[in-house]
Coordinates of C-alpha atoms and ligand atoms in Angstrom, one line a residue:
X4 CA 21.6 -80.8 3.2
X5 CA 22.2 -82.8 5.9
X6 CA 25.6 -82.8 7.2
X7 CA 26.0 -85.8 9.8
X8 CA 25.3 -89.3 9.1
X9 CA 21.9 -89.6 10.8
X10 CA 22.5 -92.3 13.7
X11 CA 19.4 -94.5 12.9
X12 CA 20.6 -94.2 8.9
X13 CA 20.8 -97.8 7.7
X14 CA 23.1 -99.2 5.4
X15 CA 22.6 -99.4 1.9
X16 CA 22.3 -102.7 1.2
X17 CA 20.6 -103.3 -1.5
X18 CA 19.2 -102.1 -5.4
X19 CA 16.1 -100.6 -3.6
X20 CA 18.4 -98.3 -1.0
X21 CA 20.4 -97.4 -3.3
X22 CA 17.8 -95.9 -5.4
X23 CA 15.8 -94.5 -2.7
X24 CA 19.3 -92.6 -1.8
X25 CA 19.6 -91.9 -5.4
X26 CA 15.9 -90.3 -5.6
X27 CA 16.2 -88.2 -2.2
X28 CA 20.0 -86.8 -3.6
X29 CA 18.4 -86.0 -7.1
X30 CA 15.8 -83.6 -4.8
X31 CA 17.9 -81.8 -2.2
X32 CA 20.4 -81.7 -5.1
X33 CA 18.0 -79.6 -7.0
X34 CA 16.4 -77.4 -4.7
X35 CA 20.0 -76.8 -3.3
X36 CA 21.6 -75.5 -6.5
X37 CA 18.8 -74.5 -8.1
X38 CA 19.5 -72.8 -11.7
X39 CA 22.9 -72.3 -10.9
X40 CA 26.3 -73.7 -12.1
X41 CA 28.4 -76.4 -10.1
X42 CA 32.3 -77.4 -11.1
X43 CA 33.6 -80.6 -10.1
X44 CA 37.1 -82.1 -10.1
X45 CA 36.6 -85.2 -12.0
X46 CA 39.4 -87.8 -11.5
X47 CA 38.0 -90.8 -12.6
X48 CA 38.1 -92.4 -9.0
X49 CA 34.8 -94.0 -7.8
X50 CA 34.0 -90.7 -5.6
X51 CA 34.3 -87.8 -8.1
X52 CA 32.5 -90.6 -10.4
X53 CA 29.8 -91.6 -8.4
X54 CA 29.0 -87.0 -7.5
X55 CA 29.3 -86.8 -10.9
X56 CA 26.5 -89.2 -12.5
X57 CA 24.1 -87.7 -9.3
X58 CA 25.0 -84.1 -9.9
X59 CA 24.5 -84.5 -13.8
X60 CA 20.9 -86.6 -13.0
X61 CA 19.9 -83.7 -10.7
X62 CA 21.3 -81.2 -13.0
X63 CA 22.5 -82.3 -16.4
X64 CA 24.1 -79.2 -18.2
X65 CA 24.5 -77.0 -15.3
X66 CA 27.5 -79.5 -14.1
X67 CA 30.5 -78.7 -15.4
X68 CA 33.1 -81.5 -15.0
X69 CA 37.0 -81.2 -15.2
X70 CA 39.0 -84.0 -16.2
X71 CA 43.1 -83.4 -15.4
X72 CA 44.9 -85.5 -16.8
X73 CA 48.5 -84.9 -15.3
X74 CA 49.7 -87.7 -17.1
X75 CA 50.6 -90.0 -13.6
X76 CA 47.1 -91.6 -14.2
X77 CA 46.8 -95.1 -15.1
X78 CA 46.7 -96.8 -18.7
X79 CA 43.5 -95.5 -20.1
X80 CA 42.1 -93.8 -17.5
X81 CA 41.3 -90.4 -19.4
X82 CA 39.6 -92.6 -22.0
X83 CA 37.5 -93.8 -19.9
X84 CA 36.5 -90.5 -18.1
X85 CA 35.8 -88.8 -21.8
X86 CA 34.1 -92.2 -22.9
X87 CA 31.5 -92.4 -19.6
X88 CA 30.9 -88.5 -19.2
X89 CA 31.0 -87.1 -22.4
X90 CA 29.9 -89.6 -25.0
X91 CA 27.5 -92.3 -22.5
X92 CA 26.2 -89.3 -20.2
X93 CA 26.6 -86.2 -22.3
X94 CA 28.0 -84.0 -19.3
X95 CA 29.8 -81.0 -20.3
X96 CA 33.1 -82.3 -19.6
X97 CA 36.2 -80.0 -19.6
X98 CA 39.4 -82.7 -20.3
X99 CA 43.1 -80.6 -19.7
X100 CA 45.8 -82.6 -20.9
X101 CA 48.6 -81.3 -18.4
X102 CA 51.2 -83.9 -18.9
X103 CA 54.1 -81.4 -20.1
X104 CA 53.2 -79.2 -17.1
X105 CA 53.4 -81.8 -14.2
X106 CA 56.8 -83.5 -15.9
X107 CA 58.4 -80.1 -16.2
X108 CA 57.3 -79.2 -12.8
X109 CA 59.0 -82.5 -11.4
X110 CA 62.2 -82.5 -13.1
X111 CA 65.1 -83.5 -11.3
X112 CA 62.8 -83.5 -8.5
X113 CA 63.5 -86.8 -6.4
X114 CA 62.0 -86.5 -2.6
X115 CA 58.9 -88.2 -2.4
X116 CA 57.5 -85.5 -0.4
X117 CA 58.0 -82.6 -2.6
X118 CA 57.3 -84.4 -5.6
X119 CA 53.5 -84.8 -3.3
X120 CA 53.7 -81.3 -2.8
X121 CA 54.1 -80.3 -6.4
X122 CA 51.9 -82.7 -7.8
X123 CA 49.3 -81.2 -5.7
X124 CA 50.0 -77.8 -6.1
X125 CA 50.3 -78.0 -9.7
X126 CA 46.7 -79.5 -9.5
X127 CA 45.3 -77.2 -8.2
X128 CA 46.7 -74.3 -10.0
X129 CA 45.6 -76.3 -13.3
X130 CA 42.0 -76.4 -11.9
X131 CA 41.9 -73.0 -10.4
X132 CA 42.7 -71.9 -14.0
X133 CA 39.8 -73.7 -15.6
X134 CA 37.5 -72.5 -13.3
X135 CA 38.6 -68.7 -13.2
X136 CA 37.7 -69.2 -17.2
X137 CA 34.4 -70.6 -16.6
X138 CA 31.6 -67.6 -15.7
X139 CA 29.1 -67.5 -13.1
X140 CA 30.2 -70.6 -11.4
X141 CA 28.6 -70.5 -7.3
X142 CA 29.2 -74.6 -6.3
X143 CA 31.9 -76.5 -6.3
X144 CA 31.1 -80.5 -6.4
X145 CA 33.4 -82.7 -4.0
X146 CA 33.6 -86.6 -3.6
X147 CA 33.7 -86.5 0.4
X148 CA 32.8 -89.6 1.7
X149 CA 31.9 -90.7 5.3
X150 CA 35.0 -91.9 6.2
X151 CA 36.6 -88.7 5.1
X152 CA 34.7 -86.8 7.7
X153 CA 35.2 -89.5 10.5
X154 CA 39.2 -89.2 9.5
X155 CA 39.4 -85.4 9.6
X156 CA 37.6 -85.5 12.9
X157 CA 40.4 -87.6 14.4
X158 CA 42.7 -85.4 13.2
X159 CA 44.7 -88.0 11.8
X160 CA 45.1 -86.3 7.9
X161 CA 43.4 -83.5 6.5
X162 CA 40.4 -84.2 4.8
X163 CA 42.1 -83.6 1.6
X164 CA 38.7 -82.9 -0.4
X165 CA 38.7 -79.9 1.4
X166 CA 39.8 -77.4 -0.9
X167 CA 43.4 -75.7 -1.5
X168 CA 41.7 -73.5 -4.0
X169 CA 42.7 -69.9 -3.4
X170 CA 40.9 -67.9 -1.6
X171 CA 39.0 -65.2 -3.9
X172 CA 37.7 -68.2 -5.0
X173 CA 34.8 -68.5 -3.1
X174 CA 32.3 -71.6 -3.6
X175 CA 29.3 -72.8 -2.1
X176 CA 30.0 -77.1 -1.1
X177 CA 28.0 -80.0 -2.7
X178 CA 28.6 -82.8 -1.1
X179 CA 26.0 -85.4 -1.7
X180 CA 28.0 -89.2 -0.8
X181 CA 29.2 -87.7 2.5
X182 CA 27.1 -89.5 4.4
X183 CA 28.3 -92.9 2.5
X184 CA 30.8 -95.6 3.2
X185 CA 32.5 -96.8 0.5
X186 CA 30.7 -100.4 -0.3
X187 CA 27.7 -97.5 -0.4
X188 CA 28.7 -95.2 -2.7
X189 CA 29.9 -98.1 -5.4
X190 CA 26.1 -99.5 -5.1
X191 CA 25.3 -96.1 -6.1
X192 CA 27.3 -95.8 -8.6
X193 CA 26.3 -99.4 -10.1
X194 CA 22.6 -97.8 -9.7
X195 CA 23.6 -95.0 -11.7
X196 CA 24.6 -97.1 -14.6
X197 CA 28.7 -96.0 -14.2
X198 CA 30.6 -98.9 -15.3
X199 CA 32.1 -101.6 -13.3
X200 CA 35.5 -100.6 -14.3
X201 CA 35.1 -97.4 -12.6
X202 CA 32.9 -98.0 -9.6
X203 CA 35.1 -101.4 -8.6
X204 CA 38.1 -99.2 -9.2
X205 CA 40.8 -99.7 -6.1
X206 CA 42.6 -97.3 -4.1
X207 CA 44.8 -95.1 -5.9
X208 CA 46.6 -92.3 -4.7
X209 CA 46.6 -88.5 -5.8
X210 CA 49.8 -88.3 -6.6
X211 CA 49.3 -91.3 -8.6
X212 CA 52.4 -93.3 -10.5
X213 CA 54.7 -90.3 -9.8
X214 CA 54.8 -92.2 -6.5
X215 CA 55.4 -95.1 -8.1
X216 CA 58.1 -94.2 -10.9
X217 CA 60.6 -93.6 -7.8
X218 CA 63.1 -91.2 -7.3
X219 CA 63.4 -88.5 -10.4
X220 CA 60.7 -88.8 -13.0
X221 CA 62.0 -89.9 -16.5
X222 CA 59.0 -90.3 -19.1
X223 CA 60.5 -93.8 -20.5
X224 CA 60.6 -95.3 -16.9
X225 CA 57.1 -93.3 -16.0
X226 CA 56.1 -95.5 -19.4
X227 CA 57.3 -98.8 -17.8
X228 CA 55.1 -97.9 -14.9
X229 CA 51.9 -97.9 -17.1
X230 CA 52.7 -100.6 -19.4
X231 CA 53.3 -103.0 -16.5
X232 CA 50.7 -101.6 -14.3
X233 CA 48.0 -102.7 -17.1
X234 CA 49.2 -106.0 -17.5
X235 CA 48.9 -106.3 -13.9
X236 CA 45.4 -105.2 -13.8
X237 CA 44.6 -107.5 -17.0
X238 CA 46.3 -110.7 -15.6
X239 CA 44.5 -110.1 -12.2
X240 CA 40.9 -109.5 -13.6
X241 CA 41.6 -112.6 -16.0
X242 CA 42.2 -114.8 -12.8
X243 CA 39.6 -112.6 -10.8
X244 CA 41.5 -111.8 -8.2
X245 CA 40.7 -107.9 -8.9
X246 CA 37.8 -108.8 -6.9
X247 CA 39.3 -110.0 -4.0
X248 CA 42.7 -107.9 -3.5
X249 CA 42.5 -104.6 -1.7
X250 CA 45.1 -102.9 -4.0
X251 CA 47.7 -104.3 -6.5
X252 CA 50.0 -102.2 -8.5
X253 CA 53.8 -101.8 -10.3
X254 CA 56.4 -99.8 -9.1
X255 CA 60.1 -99.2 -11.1
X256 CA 63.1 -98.4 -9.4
X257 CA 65.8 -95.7 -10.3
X258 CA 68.6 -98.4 -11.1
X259 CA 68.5 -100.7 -13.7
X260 CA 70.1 -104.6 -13.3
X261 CA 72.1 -106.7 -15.7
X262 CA 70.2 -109.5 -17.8
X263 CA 70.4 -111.1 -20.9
X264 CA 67.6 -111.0 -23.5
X265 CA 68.1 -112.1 -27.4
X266 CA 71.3 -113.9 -26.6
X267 CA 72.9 -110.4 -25.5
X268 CA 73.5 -108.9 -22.0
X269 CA 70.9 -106.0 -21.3
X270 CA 71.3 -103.2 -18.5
X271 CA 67.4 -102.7 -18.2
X272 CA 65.2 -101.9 -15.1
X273 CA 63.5 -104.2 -12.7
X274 CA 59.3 -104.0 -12.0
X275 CA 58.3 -104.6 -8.2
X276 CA 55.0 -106.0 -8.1
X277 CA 52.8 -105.9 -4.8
X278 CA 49.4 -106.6 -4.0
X279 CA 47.9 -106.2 -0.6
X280 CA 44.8 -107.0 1.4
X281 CA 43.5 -104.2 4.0
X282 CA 40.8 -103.1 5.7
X283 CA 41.6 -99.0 6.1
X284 CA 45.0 -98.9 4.5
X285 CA 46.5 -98.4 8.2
X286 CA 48.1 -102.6 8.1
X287 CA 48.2 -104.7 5.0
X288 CA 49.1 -108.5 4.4
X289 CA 50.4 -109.7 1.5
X290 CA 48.2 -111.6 -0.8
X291 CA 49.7 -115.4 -1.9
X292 CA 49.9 -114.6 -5.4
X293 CA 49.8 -118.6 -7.5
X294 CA 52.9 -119.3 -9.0
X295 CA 51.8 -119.5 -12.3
X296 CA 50.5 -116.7 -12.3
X297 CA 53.5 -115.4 -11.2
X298 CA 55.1 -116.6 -13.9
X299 CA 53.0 -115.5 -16.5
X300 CA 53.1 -111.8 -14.9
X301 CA 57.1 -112.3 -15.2
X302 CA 57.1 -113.3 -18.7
X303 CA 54.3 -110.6 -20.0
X304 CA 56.2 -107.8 -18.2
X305 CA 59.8 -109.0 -19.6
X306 CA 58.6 -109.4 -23.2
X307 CA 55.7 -106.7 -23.7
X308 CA 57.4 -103.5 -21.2
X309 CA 60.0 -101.6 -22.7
X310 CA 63.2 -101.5 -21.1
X311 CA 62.4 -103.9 -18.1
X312 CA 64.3 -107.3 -17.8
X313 CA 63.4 -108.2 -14.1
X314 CA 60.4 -109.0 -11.9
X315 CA 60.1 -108.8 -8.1
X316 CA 57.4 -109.4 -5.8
X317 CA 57.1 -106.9 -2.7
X318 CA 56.1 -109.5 0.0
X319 CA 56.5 -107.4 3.2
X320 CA 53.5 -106.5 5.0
X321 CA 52.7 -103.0 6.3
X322 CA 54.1 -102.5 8.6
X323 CA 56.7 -102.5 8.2
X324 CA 56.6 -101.6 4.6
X325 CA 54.0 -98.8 3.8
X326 CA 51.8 -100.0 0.6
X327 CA 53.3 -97.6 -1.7
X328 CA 56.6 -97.5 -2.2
X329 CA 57.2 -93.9 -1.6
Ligands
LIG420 P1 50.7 -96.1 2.5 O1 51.7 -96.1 1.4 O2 50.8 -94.9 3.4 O3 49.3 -95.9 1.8 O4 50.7 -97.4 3.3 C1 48.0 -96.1 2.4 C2 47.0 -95.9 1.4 O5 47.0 -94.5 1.0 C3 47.3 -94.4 -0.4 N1 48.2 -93.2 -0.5 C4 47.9 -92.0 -0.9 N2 46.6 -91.5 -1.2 N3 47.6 -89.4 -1.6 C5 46.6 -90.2 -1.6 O6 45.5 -89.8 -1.9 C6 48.9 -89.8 -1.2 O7 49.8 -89.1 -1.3 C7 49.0 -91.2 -0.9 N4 50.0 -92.0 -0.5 C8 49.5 -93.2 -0.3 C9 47.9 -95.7 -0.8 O8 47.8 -96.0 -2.2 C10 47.2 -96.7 0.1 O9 46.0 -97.0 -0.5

């Protein structure tokens, strides 16, 4: 397979690229892996996604996919992985509901570092586990894209598709987006029928909304996190503007405020919204959210999240804020 981006390669444009790319990957996939078995880490983000829909064309039931759901992933998110893979494609899809195990594993645990570290530790342990009961497995599937390459090259983060499994566990790479950019892989994935929901999808990090439920997890505030996350995403799509803003997202604080809701005085937490603009995550602006949409975000969150009587918006730019706030 080839492993550089060829330097007269040009950009998938179009319907017609995409399936030519499509067509070629379907080939080398299937002379690579042959009648073998590949096992891929399915998260639901567009990468994973988009290897998965090419490796089950090339392969169909010699692809088996695991779904973890650590239970830090968005409203829904599972559903749709199950939905798309097992019922629409028919993939063998292996779907671990680890939510106990990460929560336990992040008790009383309040760095934002080590709560990283356990989060991805923990996921890996959790897939190492399925695989070791799977037989005669020889390739292991991974979402590495272009910029992923480019970025380990620099040395400025470790290409963080690269592995962490132990190391008796020994597997043969299939790669077949890494020579794409981003905008290229999405048009792949549109050409491969995944839905918009999933190939538009925007950044989201590994350690997802355990990095956004700050300091020491508690399931009710990790539930405010969710809740108000989705109205976000609804509000934003109903005014379009999840097609136009890099990434967008809730985050709930470890104190809660004084309000009054009902007539009564409440002691609930506030929700921080922010939504950024970016080109590679390294600077961000802050998008000019309109007021009434503002307001309607304010009123949804107060009356429909549990346990949340306050709305902020995040306007600093990065830097000097980072996006996320931990
Ligand atoms: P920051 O917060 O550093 O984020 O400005 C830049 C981009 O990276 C995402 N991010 C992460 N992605 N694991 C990831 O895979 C992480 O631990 C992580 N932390 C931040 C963040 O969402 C933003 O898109």
């Amino acid at each position: 397979m080839e492993l550089r981006r060829p330097e007269e390669m040009a950009r998938i444009t179009n319907e017609t690229l995409a399936d030519k790319f499509i067509e070629e990957q379907v080939s080398l996939i299937k002379e690579q892996i042959g009648n073998q078995k590949v096992l891929l880490a399915l998260s639901g983000g567009v990468d994973s996604s988009v290897v998965a829909a090419l490796l089950s064309k090339a392969i169909g039931k010699q692809l088996y996919c695991v779904h973890v759901n650590t239970g830090l992933l968005r409203k829904g998110e599972s559903e749709e992985v199950i939905d798309v893979f097992q019922n629409q494609m028919d993939a063998n899809l292996i779907y671990i509901d680890a939510t106990d195990r990460f929560l336990d594993k992040l008790k009383n645990v309040e760095d934002p570092e080590t709560k990283r570290k356990i989060i991805g530790n923990e996921f890996i342990e959790v897939f190492a586990e399925e695989a070791g009961k799977l037989e005669g497995i020889k390739f292991l599937g991974q979402g590495t894209i272009w910029p992923d390459i480019l970025e380990s090259e620099k040395g400025i983060k470790a290409h963080h598709n690269s592995g962490g499994l132990p190391e008796d566990m020994e597997f043969e790479l299939v790669e077949p987006v890494r020579i794409l950019f981003k905008d290229e892989v999405r048009l792949v994935g549109r050409r491969l029928g995944l839905p918009e929901s999933m190939v538009d999808r925007q950044p989201f990090p590994g350690p997802g909304l355990g990095v956004r439920c700050l300091g020491v997890i508690e399931r009710k505030r990790l539930e405010a996190v969710r809740e108000s996350d989705a109205i976000l995403r609804e509000e934003f799509k109903k005014a379009g503007l999840n097609k136009t803003v890099w990434q967008y997202f809730t985050v709930v604080p470890d104190f809660r405020t004084t309000g009054v809701k009902d007539g009564k005085r409440s002691f609930e937490w506030p929700v921080i919204i922010r939504a950024v603009n970016s080109v590679d995550a390294m600077t961000a602006t802050v998008e000019e959210i309109p007021f009434d949409l503002m307001q309607k975000l304010v009123q949804r969150i107060t009356t429909e999240v549990e346990g949340v009587n306050r709305v902020l918006y995040d306007f600093t730019p990065k830097p000097t804020g980072t996006i996320e706030w931990e």
